[in-house]
Amino acid sequence: MYPPSISRFKTIAQTEMRAINRSAVLEYLRLSKTASRTELSTELMISKPTVMRIVDDLLAAGLIISLDEREKGARRSRELLALNAPNNLVLGVDIGGSHISAIIATIGGEILYQNRTAVNWSSSESNYQTLIQYIKDLRKEALSFPVNILGIAIGVPGIIDSTNGVVRIAPSLNWHNFPLLEKLESALDIPVIVENDVNLAVLGENWFGIGEGVNNLVMISVGTGIGSGIILDGKLHRGFRDSSGEIGYLLPGVQYLDNQYPGFGALESLASCSGITDRATECLWKAFRESG
């Protein structure tokens, strides 16, 4: 057994490091559009043999392609590589408080299909059945494109356990400790990612939107509830028990102490779209009653 001063250190397994390097190569090609093996090795500070193995794997998997173009080097021209974006698709589903939305996009970020459908959410299991049918319909739509489907990401308005994809709490869906990832993986034949919806949104803004190239970013989303996504030092910040960004549960004043908020939090009960609507309705009814 290692001494206490040593045992706290953890190492990364070879497979994990390979996955990290593989992701780094793909991300570099996404941003730079093209690169040679030598450039990848130099810029990412990965050994040339490792880059060669990763590139060979990615070429075999059809995720990248070799271009006819060549980079002019100091001594000889170098083969250029690029993402095989048109032939690899990803699916995205966003669960809203009153709707469900979806896109089909290439791995380069080009959106090929969009859909938005109004939904009346009800019981926990009924909501899941609505979601799974929607995903299956989206999958059929994606099959009309004769290319590879890499996987699907689901954005959920709630707190998600990042270790197992369990929805700890999603008030608008009546999901409490709901094993969403497990159920989806058993029902679908493609890889699935389950994540908080605003976390996915802030990543999208950081990769393709107004926050592109920014290392520190906060995005606030106001809808049926209120949430935020946070990126610190270029990484998604999850916080304690994956609860970072749940600002809807903040107390906007001392007068809200000692009150119970069983579903939505204090702030979102006041300032979210549904909160504002509820308060406006209450004021209208009060005025109507007082008028006689």
Coordinates of C-alpha atoms in Angstrom, one line a residue:
M1 CA 0.0 0.0 0.0
Y2 CA 1.3 3.5 -0.9
P3 CA 2.0 6.0 1.8
P4 CA -0.7 8.6 2.3
S5 CA 1.4 11.3 0.6
I6 CA 1.6 9.2 -2.6
S7 CA -1.7 7.3 -2.7
R8 CA -3.8 10.4 -3.3
F9 CA -2.3 10.9 -6.7
K10 CA -4.1 9.3 -9.6
T11 CA -2.8 8.3 -13.0
I12 CA -4.6 8.2 -16.4
A13 CA -5.0 4.8 -18.0
Q14 CA -3.6 4.4 -21.5
T15 CA -7.1 4.1 -23.0
E16 CA -8.2 7.3 -21.4
M17 CA -5.1 9.2 -22.6
R18 CA -5.7 7.8 -26.1
A19 CA -9.3 9.1 -26.0
I20 CA -8.1 12.5 -24.8
N21 CA -5.6 12.7 -27.6
R22 CA -8.1 11.5 -30.2
S23 CA -10.6 14.2 -29.1
A24 CA -7.8 16.8 -29.3
V25 CA -6.9 15.8 -32.9
L26 CA -10.6 16.0 -33.9
E27 CA -11.1 19.4 -32.2
Y28 CA -7.9 20.8 -33.8
L29 CA -9.1 19.8 -37.2
R30 CA -12.5 21.3 -36.6
L31 CA -11.0 24.6 -35.7
S32 CA -8.1 24.7 -38.2
K33 CA -10.0 23.0 -41.1
T34 CA -6.9 21.3 -42.3
A35 CA -3.6 20.1 -40.8
S36 CA -0.8 17.7 -41.5
R37 CA 0.4 15.0 -39.1
T38 CA 3.5 17.0 -38.3
E39 CA 1.4 20.1 -37.5
L40 CA -0.9 18.0 -35.2
S41 CA 2.1 16.6 -33.4
T42 CA 3.8 20.0 -32.9
E43 CA 0.7 22.1 -32.0
L44 CA -0.8 19.5 -29.7
M45 CA 2.5 18.4 -28.2
I46 CA 1.8 14.7 -28.9
S47 CA 4.5 12.4 -30.1
K48 CA 4.6 11.7 -33.8
P49 CA 4.1 7.9 -33.4
T50 CA 1.0 8.6 -31.3
V51 CA -0.4 11.0 -33.8
M52 CA 0.2 8.5 -36.6
R53 CA -1.8 5.8 -34.8
I54 CA -4.6 8.2 -34.0
V55 CA -4.8 9.5 -37.5
D56 CA -4.8 5.9 -38.9
D57 CA -7.7 5.0 -36.6
L58 CA -9.7 8.1 -37.5
L59 CA -9.2 7.5 -41.2
A60 CA -10.3 3.9 -40.8
A61 CA -13.4 5.0 -38.9
G62 CA -14.2 7.6 -41.6
L63 CA -14.1 10.5 -39.2
I64 CA -11.4 12.3 -41.1
I65 CA -10.2 12.3 -44.7
S66 CA -7.0 12.8 -46.6
L67 CA -7.1 15.7 -49.0
D68 CA -5.6 16.0 -52.4
E69 CA -4.0 19.2 -51.2
R70 CA -0.6 19.2 -49.7
E71 CA 1.2 21.5 -47.3
K72 CA 4.5 22.9 -48.4
G73 CA 7.1 22.1 -45.8
A74 CA 10.7 23.1 -45.4
R75 CA 12.0 19.9 -47.0
R76 CA 9.0 18.2 -48.6
S77 CA 5.2 18.6 -49.0
R78 CA 3.0 17.0 -46.3
E79 CA -0.4 15.4 -46.7
L80 CA -3.3 17.5 -45.3
L81 CA -6.1 16.0 -43.3
A82 CA -9.6 17.3 -42.6
L83 CA -12.8 16.4 -40.8
N84 CA -15.1 14.1 -42.8
A85 CA -17.9 16.4 -41.8
P86 CA -20.5 15.7 -44.6
N87 CA -20.5 12.0 -43.9
N88 CA -20.9 12.0 -40.1
L89 CA -24.0 13.3 -38.4
V90 CA -25.0 13.9 -34.8
L91 CA -28.5 14.4 -33.4
G92 CA -29.5 16.8 -30.7
V93 CA -32.7 17.0 -28.7
D94 CA -33.6 19.9 -26.4
I95 CA -36.4 19.3 -23.8
G96 CA -38.2 22.5 -23.0
G97 CA -40.9 23.3 -20.5
S98 CA -43.6 23.4 -23.2
H99 CA -41.9 22.1 -26.3
I100 CA -39.3 19.7 -27.6
S101 CA -36.8 20.6 -30.3
A102 CA -34.3 18.7 -32.4
I103 CA -31.6 19.1 -35.0
I104 CA -29.6 16.9 -37.3
A105 CA -26.1 18.3 -37.9
T106 CA -22.8 17.3 -39.3
I107 CA -19.8 17.1 -37.0
G108 CA -18.6 20.3 -38.6
G109 CA -21.7 22.1 -37.2
E110 CA -23.8 22.4 -40.4
I111 CA -27.5 22.0 -39.5
L112 CA -29.3 19.8 -42.0
Y113 CA -32.7 19.5 -40.2
Q114 CA -34.6 21.2 -37.5
N115 CA -37.9 20.5 -35.7
R116 CA -39.9 22.1 -32.8
T117 CA -43.0 20.5 -31.4
A118 CA -45.3 21.8 -28.6
V119 CA -45.8 19.3 -25.8
N120 CA -48.0 19.1 -22.7
W121 CA -45.9 17.2 -20.1
S122 CA -47.7 15.1 -17.6
S123 CA -46.5 12.0 -15.5
S124 CA -43.0 10.8 -15.3
E125 CA -43.3 7.7 -17.4
S126 CA -45.7 9.4 -19.9
N127 CA -43.1 12.1 -20.4
Y128 CA -40.4 9.5 -21.1
Q129 CA -42.6 7.8 -23.7
T130 CA -43.2 11.1 -25.4
L131 CA -39.4 11.7 -25.5
I132 CA -38.5 8.2 -26.8
Q133 CA -41.1 8.4 -29.6
Y134 CA -39.9 11.8 -30.6
I135 CA -36.3 10.5 -30.7
K136 CA -37.3 7.5 -32.8
D137 CA -39.1 9.8 -35.3
L138 CA -35.9 11.9 -35.4
R139 CA -33.8 8.8 -36.0
K140 CA -36.0 7.9 -39.0
E141 CA -35.5 11.4 -40.4
A142 CA -31.7 11.0 -40.0
L143 CA -31.7 7.8 -41.9
S144 CA -32.9 9.7 -45.0
F145 CA -29.3 11.0 -45.1
P146 CA -27.1 8.1 -46.4
V147 CA -24.3 8.8 -44.0
N148 CA -23.0 7.7 -40.6
I149 CA -24.9 8.6 -37.4
L150 CA -22.5 9.0 -34.6
G151 CA -24.9 9.5 -31.7
I152 CA -27.4 11.7 -30.0
A153 CA -27.2 14.3 -27.2
I154 CA -30.3 15.0 -25.0
G155 CA -30.5 18.4 -23.2
V156 CA -32.6 18.1 -20.0
P157 CA -33.9 21.0 -17.9
G158 CA -32.7 19.7 -14.6
I159 CA -29.8 18.4 -12.5
I160 CA -28.0 15.5 -14.1
D161 CA -25.6 13.1 -12.4
S162 CA -22.7 13.2 -14.9
T163 CA -21.4 9.8 -13.7
N164 CA -24.5 7.8 -14.7
G165 CA -26.9 10.0 -16.6
V166 CA -29.6 9.9 -13.8
V167 CA -31.9 12.9 -13.8
R168 CA -31.7 13.9 -10.1
I169 CA -34.5 16.5 -10.4
A170 CA -36.3 18.0 -13.4
P171 CA -39.5 19.6 -12.0
S172 CA -41.1 20.4 -15.3
L173 CA -40.9 16.7 -16.3
N174 CA -41.7 15.2 -12.9
W175 CA -38.4 13.3 -13.0
H176 CA -36.8 12.6 -9.7
N177 CA -33.8 10.2 -9.7
F178 CA -34.9 9.1 -13.1
P179 CA -32.5 6.7 -14.9
L180 CA -32.8 8.4 -18.3
L181 CA -29.5 7.4 -19.8
E182 CA -30.0 3.7 -18.9
K183 CA -33.5 3.7 -20.4
L184 CA -32.4 5.4 -23.6
E185 CA -29.4 3.2 -24.1
S186 CA -31.6 0.1 -23.8
A187 CA -34.1 1.5 -26.3
L188 CA -31.7 3.0 -28.9
D189 CA -29.0 1.5 -31.0
I190 CA -26.7 4.6 -31.1
P191 CA -24.5 6.2 -28.4
V192 CA -26.4 8.6 -26.1
I193 CA -25.3 11.6 -24.0
V194 CA -27.6 13.0 -21.4
E195 CA -26.7 16.5 -20.1
N196 CA -28.2 19.6 -18.5
D197 CA -29.7 21.7 -21.3
V198 CA -28.0 25.0 -20.4
N199 CA -24.6 23.2 -20.1
L200 CA -25.0 22.0 -23.7
A201 CA -26.1 25.5 -24.7
V202 CA -23.1 27.2 -23.2
L203 CA -20.8 24.6 -24.9
G204 CA -22.5 25.4 -28.2
E205 CA -21.9 29.1 -27.7
N206 CA -18.3 28.5 -26.8
W207 CA -17.7 26.3 -29.8
F208 CA -19.8 28.0 -32.5
G209 CA -21.5 31.1 -31.1
I210 CA -20.8 34.4 -29.5
G211 CA -18.5 32.9 -26.9
E212 CA -16.2 31.2 -29.5
G213 CA -12.6 31.4 -28.3
V214 CA -13.5 32.7 -24.9
N215 CA -12.0 30.7 -21.9
N216 CA -14.4 32.1 -19.2
L217 CA -18.1 32.3 -20.0
V218 CA -21.5 32.4 -18.2
M219 CA -24.7 31.9 -20.1
I220 CA -28.1 32.6 -18.3
S221 CA -31.2 30.9 -19.8
V222 CA -34.7 32.1 -18.9
G223 CA -37.6 29.8 -19.9
T224 CA -40.0 27.7 -17.9
G225 CA -37.2 27.8 -15.3
I226 CA -34.0 29.8 -14.9
G227 CA -30.5 28.2 -15.2
S228 CA -27.0 29.0 -16.2
G229 CA -24.1 27.3 -17.8
I230 CA -20.5 28.1 -16.8
I231 CA -17.2 27.6 -18.5
L232 CA -14.0 28.3 -16.5
D233 CA -10.5 28.1 -18.0
G234 CA -12.1 26.6 -21.2
K235 CA -13.8 23.7 -19.3
L236 CA -17.4 23.1 -18.4
H237 CA -17.8 23.8 -14.7
R238 CA -20.1 21.3 -13.0
G239 CA -19.7 22.3 -9.3
F240 CA -20.7 20.2 -6.3
R241 CA -22.9 17.3 -7.3
D242 CA -23.3 18.7 -10.8
S243 CA -25.4 21.5 -9.4
S244 CA -23.4 24.5 -10.7
G245 CA -25.5 27.0 -12.5
E246 CA -28.8 26.2 -10.8
I247 CA -29.5 29.9 -10.1
G248 CA -33.2 29.4 -10.2
Y249 CA -33.0 28.2 -6.6
L250 CA -31.4 31.4 -5.3
L251 CA -33.4 33.5 -2.8
P252 CA -34.0 37.0 -4.2
G253 CA -34.5 38.5 -0.8
V254 CA -34.7 37.8 3.0
Q255 CA -38.5 37.7 2.7
Y256 CA -38.2 34.4 0.9
L257 CA -36.5 32.7 3.8
D258 CA -38.4 29.9 5.6
N259 CA -40.6 29.2 2.6
Q260 CA -40.9 25.8 0.9
Y261 CA -40.1 25.5 -2.9
P262 CA -40.9 21.9 -3.7
G263 CA -40.6 22.2 -7.4
F264 CA -39.2 25.3 -9.0
G265 CA -36.9 27.5 -7.0
A266 CA -37.6 30.9 -5.4
L267 CA -36.0 33.0 -8.2
E268 CA -37.5 31.2 -11.1
S269 CA -41.0 31.1 -9.4
L270 CA -40.8 34.9 -9.7
A271 CA -38.7 35.7 -12.8
S272 CA -38.9 32.8 -15.2
C273 CA -41.4 32.9 -18.1
S274 CA -43.8 30.7 -16.2
G275 CA -43.2 32.6 -13.0
I276 CA -44.0 35.9 -14.6
T277 CA -47.1 34.5 -16.3
D278 CA -48.4 33.1 -13.0
R279 CA -47.8 36.4 -11.2
A280 CA -49.5 38.3 -13.9
T281 CA -52.5 36.0 -13.9
E282 CA -52.7 36.3 -10.1
C283 CA -52.7 40.1 -10.4
L284 CA -55.4 40.1 -13.1
W285 CA -57.6 37.8 -11.0
K286 CA -57.1 40.0 -7.9
A287 CA -58.0 43.1 -9.9
F288 CA -61.0 41.4 -11.3
R289 CA -62.3 40.3 -7.9
E290 CA -61.7 43.8 -6.4
S291 CA -63.6 45.4 -9.3
G292 CA -66.6 43.6 -8.2

